[in-house]
């Protein structure tokens, strides 16, 4: 119920006051804000946390998810690239990068820029497949990126086998 939920919110605020220098508390509190539907407040908290702990991969990854959910794929890509540099064998941020590039591509100004974004998505999903070879999500993501690129480039269904 709502009363219990608000009590939990109070506990997170208390924990944040007691341990303002703990990135774990920031991440948990921001995660609660996401669950409560307060994406803007979560993004602000995470951005502040990342200013203090710029190399915390967990804060970076949650920050990327929140920015993606808010429609700020460019910031999500920037954060996910940092996660990837810190944890190069972690497949999850690589998969999210692919998703970000797919969502970013249609808004690119020129056909060439869209093509570059779709190619980045294809590369991300291909890398994901090397990191998690038994997961069909890599194949599905790459297919989605290739199909979106084909549609963006004006290639007909009959020509998609040429991609």
Backbone as JSON, one array per atom type, in Angstrom:
{
  "sequence": "XXXXXXXXXXXXXXXXXXXXXXXXXXXXXXXXXXXXXXXXXXXXXXXXXXXXXXXXXXXXXXXXXXXXXXXXXXXXXXXXXXXXXXXXXXXXXXXXXXXXXXXXXXXXXXXXXXXXXXXXXXXXXXXXXXXXXXXXXXXXXXXXXXXXXXXXXXXXXXXXXXX",
  "N": [[0.81, -1.2, 0.0], [0.2, 2.35, -0.28], [1.02, 3.83, 1.99], [3.02, 2.23, 3.15], [4.84, 2.24, 1.04], [5.59, 4.95, 0.95], [6.8, 5.07, 3.43], [9.05, 3.53, 2.98], [10.29, 5.18, 1.14], [10.96, 7.28, 2.86], [12.87, 5.97, 4.41], [14.9, 5.58, 2.53], [15.62, 8.24, 2.07], [16.57, 8.9, 4.58], [18.76, 7.13, 4.77], [20.31, 8.18, 2.71], [20.97, 10.66, 3.79], [22.47, 9.85, 5.99], [24.6, 8.47, 4.86], [26.02, 10.01, 2.74], [28.26, 9.77, 1.16], [28.37, 7.31, -0.02], [28.33, 5.35, -2.77], [26.74, 3.12, -3.21], [24.42, 3.52, -1.72], [23.41, 5.74, -3.07], [22.87, 4.54, -5.54], [20.9, 2.62, -4.84], [18.89, 4.3, -3.8], [18.32, 5.89, -6.04], [17.4, 3.86, -7.72], [15.05, 3.2, -6.38], [13.64, 5.59, -6.81], [13.3, 5.41, -9.58], [11.63, 3.15, -9.71], [9.46, 4.27, -8.49], [8.6, 5.97, -10.39], [9.8, 8.4, -10.78], [11.67, 9.55, -12.83], [13.14, 11.83, -13.62], [14.07, 12.87, -11.17], [15.59, 10.68, -10.35], [17.51, 10.64, -12.4], [18.81, 13.07, -11.93], [19.88, 12.57, -9.37], [21.58, 10.43, -9.97], [23.3, 11.63, -11.86], [24.54, 13.5, -10.19], [25.77, 11.71, -8.42], [27.49, 10.43, -10.22], [29.17, 12.51, -10.82], [30.67, 12.56, -8.54], [31.62, 9.94, -8.32], [32.91, 8.96, -10.87], [33.78, 6.64, -12.1], [32.31, 4.47, -11.3], [30.95, 1.56, -12.16], [28.37, 0.48, -11.74], [26.76, 2.67, -11.04], [27.08, 4.09, -13.41], [25.87, 2.34, -15.25], [23.18, 2.19, -14.33], [22.57, 4.88, -14.55], [22.73, 5.14, -17.33], [20.56, 3.54, -18.12], [18.43, 4.99, -17.03], [18.65, 7.45, -18.4], [18.21, 6.51, -20.98], [15.55, 5.6, -20.73], [14.35, 8.05, -20.36], [14.55, 9.09, -22.83], [16.94, 10.14, -23.65], [19.12, 9.14, -25.43], [21.69, 9.69, -26.36], [23.18, 10.52, -24.11], [22.93, 8.16, -22.67], [24.39, 6.43, -24.33], [26.94, 7.56, -24.09], [27.46, 7.05, -21.36], [27.25, 4.24, -21.3], [29.39, 3.49, -22.92], [31.47, 4.12, -21.23], [31.0, 2.27, -19.18], [31.46, -0.06, -20.62], [34.19, 0.23, -21.14], [35.19, -0.03, -18.57], [34.3, -2.54, -17.79], [34.93, -4.68, -19.85], [34.2, -7.29, -20.54], [31.58, -7.62, -19.91], [28.45, -8.37, -21.03], [25.97, -7.06, -20.9], [25.91, -4.09, -20.93], [26.79, -3.78, -23.54], [24.74, -4.86, -25.09], [22.74, -3.02, -24.45], [23.88, -0.76, -25.58], [23.6, -1.34, -28.3], [20.79, -1.23, -28.5], [20.4, 1.47, -27.88], [21.68, 2.73, -30.08], [20.02, 1.88, -32.18], [17.65, 3.17, -31.51], [18.47, 5.8, -31.64], [19.23, 6.25, -34.28], [17.08, 6.84, -36.26], [16.62, 9.57, -35.79], [18.81, 10.89, -36.7], [20.39, 13.34, -38.75], [21.23, 13.09, -41.56], [21.19, 10.65, -44.24], [23.58, 9.3, -44.29], [24.51, 9.66, -41.66], [22.52, 8.29, -40.27], [23.01, 5.75, -41.26], [25.54, 5.25, -40.19], [24.89, 5.14, -37.45], [23.16, 2.9, -37.41], [24.99, 0.98, -38.25], [26.71, 1.01, -36.06], [25.0, -0.1, -34.18], [24.68, -2.68, -35.23], [27.34, -3.6, -34.96], [27.54, -3.54, -32.17], [25.68, -5.5, -31.39], [26.81, -7.73, -32.63], [29.16, -7.93, -31.18], [28.03, -8.43, -28.68], [27.05, -10.98, -29.16], [29.44, -12.42, -29.24], [30.19, -12.28, -26.62], [28.08, -13.42, -25.25], [27.24, -16.05, -26.45], [25.15, -17.97, -26.54], [22.76, -16.68, -26.34], [19.84, -15.69, -27.85], [19.14, -13.03, -28.15], [21.19, -11.42, -29.14], [21.36, -12.11, -31.86], [18.76, -11.43, -32.63], [18.73, -8.68, -32.05], [20.69, -7.76, -33.83], [19.48, -8.44, -36.24], [17.23, -6.77, -36.09], [18.49, -4.26, -36.2], [19.69, -4.37, -38.73], [17.42, -4.63, -40.36], [16.07, -2.24, -39.77], [17.95, -0.46, -40.73], [17.86, -1.12, -43.44], [15.24, -0.38, -44.05], [15.43, 2.34, -43.55], [17.25, 3.12, -45.48], [15.77, 2.77, -47.67], [15.62, 0.32, -48.93], [14.07, -2.38, -50.48], [12.02, -5.19, -49.4], [12.68, -7.36, -51.01], [15.32, -6.91, -51.52], [16.7, -7.2, -49.2], [18.28, -9.4, -48.69], [20.7, -8.73, -49.68], [22.02, -7.25, -47.89]],
  "CA": [[0.0, 0.0, 0.0], [0.88, 3.63, -0.43], [1.65, 4.25, 3.24], [4.27, 1.47, 3.27], [5.74, 2.72, -0.01], [6.12, 6.24, 1.39], [7.71, 4.8, 4.55], [10.3, 3.08, 2.35], [10.9, 6.4, 0.59], [11.57, 7.97, 3.99], [14.09, 5.23, 4.8], [15.94, 5.89, 1.55], [16.08, 9.6, 2.33], [17.37, 8.85, 5.81], [20.03, 6.47, 4.42], [21.09, 9.12, 1.9], [21.52, 11.68, 4.69], [23.47, 9.23, 6.86], [25.76, 7.99, 4.1], [26.04, 10.73, 1.46], [29.46, 9.43, 0.4], [28.32, 5.89, -0.37], [27.68, 5.2, -4.07], [25.73, 2.06, -3.13], [23.19, 4.16, -1.23], [22.92, 6.55, -4.18], [22.3, 3.65, -6.56], [19.65, 2.06, -4.34], [17.89, 5.37, -3.71], [17.93, 6.22, -7.41], [16.59, 2.74, -8.2], [13.72, 3.37, -5.81], [12.99, 6.69, -7.53], [12.88, 4.86, -10.88], [10.46, 2.3, -9.46], [8.36, 5.15, -8.1], [8.2, 6.76, -11.54], [10.43, 9.72, -10.75], [12.87, 9.42, -13.65], [13.93, 13.07, -13.58], [14.77, 12.92, -9.88], [16.61, 9.62, -10.38], [18.59, 11.08, -13.3], [19.57, 14.12, -11.23], [20.64, 11.93, -8.31], [22.65, 9.66, -10.58], [24.28, 12.56, -12.43], [25.31, 14.0, -9.06], [26.62, 10.61, -7.97], [28.55, 10.19, -11.21], [30.15, 13.59, -10.69], [31.53, 12.2, -7.41], [32.21, 8.62, -8.56], [32.77, 8.84, -12.32], [34.17, 5.32, -12.6], [31.51, 3.42, -10.67], [30.21, 0.96, -13.28], [26.96, 0.27, -11.41], [26.1, 3.97, -11.2], [27.08, 4.4, -14.84], [24.88, 1.52, -15.95], [21.84, 2.65, -13.96], [22.41, 6.19, -15.18], [22.44, 4.93, -18.75], [19.18, 3.05, -18.24], [17.5, 6.09, -16.74], [18.69, 8.4, -19.52], [17.53, 5.85, -22.1], [14.11, 5.63, -20.46], [13.9, 9.44, -20.51], [14.69, 9.47, -24.24], [18.24, 10.77, -23.88], [19.98, 8.04, -25.86], [23.08, 10.14, -26.51], [23.81, 10.43, -22.79], [23.01, 6.73, -22.35], [25.51, 5.88, -25.1], [28.17, 8.05, -23.46], [27.65, 6.32, -20.1], [27.47, 2.82, -21.59], [30.76, 3.34, -23.41], [32.34, 4.12, -20.05], [30.83, 0.97, -18.53], [32.14, -1.04, -21.46], [35.63, 0.38, -20.94], [35.51, -0.52, -17.23], [33.97, -3.97, -17.72], [34.87, -5.06, -21.27], [33.64, -8.62, -20.77], [30.19, -7.61, -19.46], [27.64, -8.25, -22.23], [24.75, -6.26, -20.74], [26.0, -2.74, -21.49], [26.98, -3.88, -24.99], [23.39, -5.04, -25.64], [22.04, -1.74, -24.31], [24.43, 0.15, -26.59], [22.92, -1.66, -29.56], [19.43, -0.69, -28.43], [20.5, 2.94, -27.96], [21.99, 3.13, -31.45], [18.83, 1.67, -33.01], [16.68, 4.21, -31.2], [19.04, 7.1, -32.02], [19.45, 6.35, -35.73], [16.07, 7.55, -37.06], [16.67, 11.0, -35.57], [20.02, 11.48, -37.28], [20.04, 14.28, -39.82], [21.42, 12.65, -42.93], [21.17, 9.2, -44.47], [24.91, 8.79, -43.92], [24.56, 9.61, -40.2], [21.65, 7.17, -39.86], [23.72, 4.53, -41.61], [26.6, 5.08, -39.2], [24.26, 4.72, -36.2], [22.72, 1.51, -37.56], [26.2, 0.14, -38.29], [27.17, 0.89, -34.68], [24.1, -1.06, -33.53], [25.06, -4.01, -35.73], [28.6, -3.96, -34.31], [27.29, -3.81, -30.75], [25.03, -6.81, -31.24], [27.79, -8.75, -33.0], [30.03, -8.08, -30.0], [27.23, -9.09, -27.65], [27.01, -12.42, -29.48], [30.7, -13.05, -28.85], [30.24, -12.32, -25.16], [27.0, -14.3, -24.78], [26.91, -16.74, -27.71], [23.94, -18.79, -26.49], [21.58, -15.83, -26.15], [19.3, -15.26, -29.15], [18.95, -11.57, -28.2], [22.21, -10.83, -30.0], [20.93, -12.31, -33.25], [17.54, -10.65, -32.85], [19.1, -7.27, -32.09], [21.38, -7.48, -35.09], [18.47, -8.48, -37.31], [16.44, -5.55, -35.96], [19.31, -3.14, -36.68], [19.84, -4.49, -40.19], [16.13, -4.35, -40.98], [15.82, -0.8, -39.63], [18.85, 0.22, -41.68], [17.33, -1.35, -44.78], [14.05, 0.46, -44.21], [15.89, 3.73, -43.59], [17.93, 3.33, -46.75], [14.82, 2.6, -48.76], [15.8, -0.97, -49.58], [12.84, -3.16, -50.41], [12.13, -6.52, -48.8], [13.33, -8.27, -51.95], [16.74, -6.61, -51.57], [17.33, -7.31, -47.86], [19.29, -10.46, -48.66], [21.95, -8.14, -50.14], [22.64, -6.5, -46.78]],
  "C": [[0.86, 1.27, 0.0], [1.61, 4.07, 0.84], [2.98, 3.53, 3.42], [5.3, 1.96, 2.25], [6.39, 4.05, 0.4], [7.06, 6.08, 2.59], [9.07, 4.35, 4.02], [11.03, 4.29, 1.77], [11.6, 7.18, 1.7], [12.86, 7.29, 4.44], [15.22, 5.5, 3.81], [16.48, 7.3, 1.76], [16.97, 9.64, 3.56], [18.74, 8.22, 5.51], [20.91, 7.41, 3.61], [21.69, 10.23, 2.76], [22.64, 11.1, 5.56], [24.74, 8.82, 6.11], [25.84, 8.69, 2.74], [27.25, 10.38, 0.58], [29.51, 7.96, 0.0], [27.6, 5.72, -1.71], [26.61, 4.11, -4.09], [24.39, 2.63, -2.68], [22.57, 5.01, -2.35], [22.23, 5.66, -5.22], [20.96, 3.07, -6.09], [18.54, 3.1, -4.28], [17.4, 5.75, -5.11], [17.07, 5.1, -8.01], [15.18, 2.79, -7.65], [12.96, 4.47, -6.54], [12.51, 6.24, -8.91], [11.61, 4.03, -10.71], [9.23, 3.12, -9.11], [7.92, 6.07, -9.23], [8.81, 8.14, -11.61], [11.76, 9.69, -11.51], [13.74, 10.67, -13.62], [14.71, 13.17, -12.28], [15.86, 11.86, -9.82], [17.79, 10.04, -11.24], [19.45, 12.14, -12.61], [20.43, 13.51, -10.13], [21.82, 11.15, -8.88], [23.72, 10.56, -11.2], [25.15, 13.15, -11.33], [26.27, 12.92, -8.54], [27.77, 10.35, -8.93], [29.58, 11.32, -11.23], [31.14, 13.27, -9.56], [32.27, 10.89, -7.63], [32.11, 8.3, -10.06], [33.12, 7.47, -12.89], [33.43, 4.19, -11.91], [30.63, 2.78, -11.74], [28.73, 0.73, -12.99], [26.17, 1.57, -11.52], [26.01, 4.35, -12.67], [25.98, 3.63, -15.57], [23.45, 1.93, -15.61], [21.57, 4.02, -14.56], [22.07, 6.06, -16.66], [21.01, 4.45, -18.96], [18.17, 4.17, -18.04], [17.48, 7.1, -17.89], [18.02, 7.79, -20.76], [16.02, 5.92, -21.92], [13.53, 7.04, -20.59], [14.02, 9.93, -21.95], [15.99, 10.18, -24.57], [19.26, 9.69, -24.22], [21.44, 8.46, -25.97], [23.83, 10.07, -25.18], [23.94, 8.96, -22.37], [24.19, 6.09, -23.08], [26.84, 6.3, -24.46], [28.48, 7.27, -22.18], [27.94, 4.84, -20.35], [28.87, 2.56, -22.15], [31.75, 3.32, -22.24], [32.22, 2.8, -19.29], [31.6, -0.09, -19.31], [33.65, -0.96, -21.28], [36.06, -0.18, -19.57], [35.29, -2.02, -17.09], [33.83, -4.52, -19.14], [34.26, -6.44, -21.53], [32.18, -8.73, -20.31], [29.29, -7.4, -20.68], [26.45, -7.29, -22.1], [24.86, -4.83, -21.27], [26.19, -2.74, -23.01], [25.61, -4.03, -25.67], [22.63, -3.72, -25.59], [22.58, -0.71, -25.3], [23.76, -0.09, -27.94], [21.52, -1.07, -29.59], [19.44, 0.84, -28.54], [20.75, 3.39, -29.39], [20.79, 2.95, -32.36], [17.83, 2.8, -32.77], [17.16, 5.59, -31.61], [19.01, 7.3, -33.53], [18.37, 7.11, -36.49], [16.1, 9.07, -36.91], [17.9, 11.68, -36.14], [19.64, 12.28, -38.51], [20.13, 13.72, -41.22], [21.35, 11.13, -43.02], [22.5, 8.59, -44.05], [25.03, 8.67, -42.4], [23.68, 8.48, -39.66], [22.36, 5.85, -40.12], [24.83, 4.23, -40.61], [26.02, 4.57, -37.88], [23.78, 3.27, -36.29], [23.91, 0.57, -37.6], [26.77, -0.04, -36.88], [26.3, -0.1, -33.91], [24.46, -2.48, -33.96], [26.35, -4.48, -35.05], [28.39, -4.31, -32.84], [26.65, -5.18, -30.57], [25.95, -7.95, -31.65], [28.75, -8.99, -31.83], [29.29, -8.78, -28.87], [27.19, -10.6, -27.89], [28.31, -13.11, -29.11], [30.8, -13.2, -27.34], [29.19, -13.28, -24.57], [26.47, -15.08, -25.98], [25.62, -17.55, -27.7], [22.66, -17.99, -26.34], [21.07, -15.35, -27.51], [19.1, -13.75, -29.27], [19.98, -10.88, -29.09], [21.83, -10.94, -31.47], [19.71, -11.46, -33.56], [17.85, -9.16, -32.92], [19.8, -6.9, -33.38], [20.4, -7.49, -36.26], [17.61, -7.21, -37.29], [17.21, -4.36, -36.52], [19.45, -3.19, -38.2], [18.54, -4.16, -40.91], [15.8, -2.86, -40.91], [16.71, -0.01, -40.59], [18.33, 0.06, -43.1], [16.12, -0.47, -45.04], [14.44, 1.93, -44.33], [16.54, 4.07, -44.93], [17.01, 3.17, -47.94], [14.99, 1.3, -49.54], [14.52, -1.77, -49.41], [13.1, -4.51, -49.78], [12.88, -7.48, -49.71], [14.85, -8.07, -51.97], [17.44, -6.83, -50.23], [18.35, -8.42, -47.8], [20.65, -9.93, -49.13], [22.69, -7.43, -49.01], [23.67, -7.37, -46.09]]
}
